[in-house]
């Protein structure tokens, strides 16, 4: 394995289904604009309540993406 350098950014994934779906939605969306995503870390979990019921889940994530090598 070669030495690598990563950039870390924070995102929030959401879903009306579950925490797992919120994580997957966040990663899927981030992968559309960030290249070389290699890892994630869950930093927060929370949700939104409407009329005493869970309306949707929110998951804070740190995602790490590998910086490209200079040519």
mmCIF file of C-alpha atoms in Angstrom:
data_model
loop_
_atom_site.group_PDB
_atom_site.id
_atom_site.type_symbol
_atom_site.label_atom_id
_atom_site.label_comp_id
_atom_site.label_asym_id
_atom_site.label_seq_id
_atom_site.Cartn_x
_atom_site.Cartn_y
_atom_site.Cartn_z
ATOM 1 C CA UNK A 1 0.000 0.000 0.000
ATOM 2 C CA UNK A 2 1.363 3.403 -0.938
ATOM 3 C CA UNK A 3 1.261 6.483 1.251
ATOM 4 C CA UNK A 4 -1.963 8.402 0.767
ATOM 5 C CA UNK A 5 -3.386 11.761 1.754
ATOM 6 C CA UNK A 6 -7.092 12.274 2.363
ATOM 7 C CA UNK A 7 -9.400 15.249 2.468
ATOM 8 C CA UNK A 8 -12.299 15.021 4.924
ATOM 9 C CA UNK A 9 -15.657 16.716 4.509
ATOM 10 C CA UNK A 10 -18.861 16.569 6.516
ATOM 11 C CA UNK A 11 -22.294 15.775 5.091
ATOM 12 C CA UNK A 12 -25.754 14.904 6.424
ATOM 13 C CA UNK A 13 -27.722 12.074 4.829
ATOM 14 C CA UNK A 14 -31.490 11.873 5.315
ATOM 15 C CA UNK A 15 -34.215 9.294 4.821
ATOM 16 C CA UNK A 16 -37.814 8.721 5.827
ATOM 17 C CA UNK A 17 -37.083 4.957 6.055
ATOM 18 C CA UNK A 18 -34.199 4.391 8.497
ATOM 19 C CA UNK A 19 -30.805 5.475 9.795
ATOM 20 C CA UNK A 20 -29.162 2.942 7.471
ATOM 21 C CA UNK A 21 -30.969 4.411 4.469
ATOM 22 C CA UNK A 22 -29.900 7.918 5.550
ATOM 23 C CA UNK A 23 -26.240 6.812 5.570
ATOM 24 C CA UNK A 24 -26.597 5.150 2.175
ATOM 25 C CA UNK A 25 -28.357 8.203 0.698
ATOM 26 C CA UNK A 26 -25.608 10.501 1.957
ATOM 27 C CA UNK A 27 -22.810 8.314 0.581
ATOM 28 C CA UNK A 28 -24.568 7.842 -2.746
ATOM 29 C CA UNK A 29 -25.063 11.583 -3.203
ATOM 30 C CA UNK A 30 -21.503 12.438 -2.126
ATOM 31 C CA UNK A 31 -20.116 9.907 -4.605
ATOM 32 C CA UNK A 32 -21.794 11.831 -7.437
ATOM 33 C CA UNK A 33 -19.553 14.867 -6.862
ATOM 34 C CA UNK A 34 -16.495 13.551 -4.990
ATOM 35 C CA UNK A 35 -13.972 11.170 -6.525
ATOM 36 C CA UNK A 36 -11.995 8.523 -4.659
ATOM 37 C CA UNK A 37 -14.299 8.174 -1.653
ATOM 38 C CA UNK A 38 -12.675 5.574 0.587
ATOM 39 C CA UNK A 39 -14.282 5.734 4.043
ATOM 40 C CA UNK A 40 -16.959 7.274 6.257
ATOM 41 C CA UNK A 41 -17.495 7.893 9.952
ATOM 42 C CA UNK A 42 -20.888 8.455 11.581
ATOM 43 C CA UNK A 43 -20.612 11.561 13.774
ATOM 44 C CA UNK A 44 -24.242 12.310 14.637
ATOM 45 C CA UNK A 45 -27.639 10.678 14.564
ATOM 46 C CA UNK A 46 -30.884 12.559 14.927
ATOM 47 C CA UNK A 47 -34.341 12.770 13.483
ATOM 48 C CA UNK A 48 -37.273 15.041 12.849
ATOM 49 C CA UNK A 49 -40.580 14.503 14.633
ATOM 50 C CA UNK A 50 -43.970 15.545 13.262
ATOM 51 C CA UNK A 51 -47.175 15.035 15.273
ATOM 52 C CA UNK A 52 -45.450 12.649 17.689
ATOM 53 C CA UNK A 53 -44.114 10.400 14.911
ATOM 54 C CA UNK A 54 -40.701 10.101 13.297
ATOM 55 C CA UNK A 55 -40.865 12.014 10.030
ATOM 56 C CA UNK A 56 -37.318 11.418 8.871
ATOM 57 C CA UNK A 57 -33.869 10.378 10.049
ATOM 58 C CA UNK A 58 -30.705 12.468 9.770
ATOM 59 C CA UNK A 59 -27.164 11.075 10.008
ATOM 60 C CA UNK A 60 -24.074 13.279 10.165
ATOM 61 C CA UNK A 61 -21.099 11.770 8.363
ATOM 62 C CA UNK A 62 -17.466 12.546 7.799
ATOM 63 C CA UNK A 63 -16.356 11.174 4.445
ATOM 64 C CA UNK A 64 -12.755 10.757 3.401
ATOM 65 C CA UNK A 65 -11.650 10.970 -0.181
ATOM 66 C CA UNK A 66 -8.179 10.274 -1.489
ATOM 67 C CA UNK A 67 -6.333 13.184 -3.043
ATOM 68 C CA UNK A 68 -5.162 12.383 -6.539
ATOM 69 C CA UNK A 69 -1.444 11.945 -7.169
ATOM 70 C CA UNK A 70 0.341 14.763 -8.956
ATOM 71 C CA UNK A 71 1.623 13.750 -12.363
#
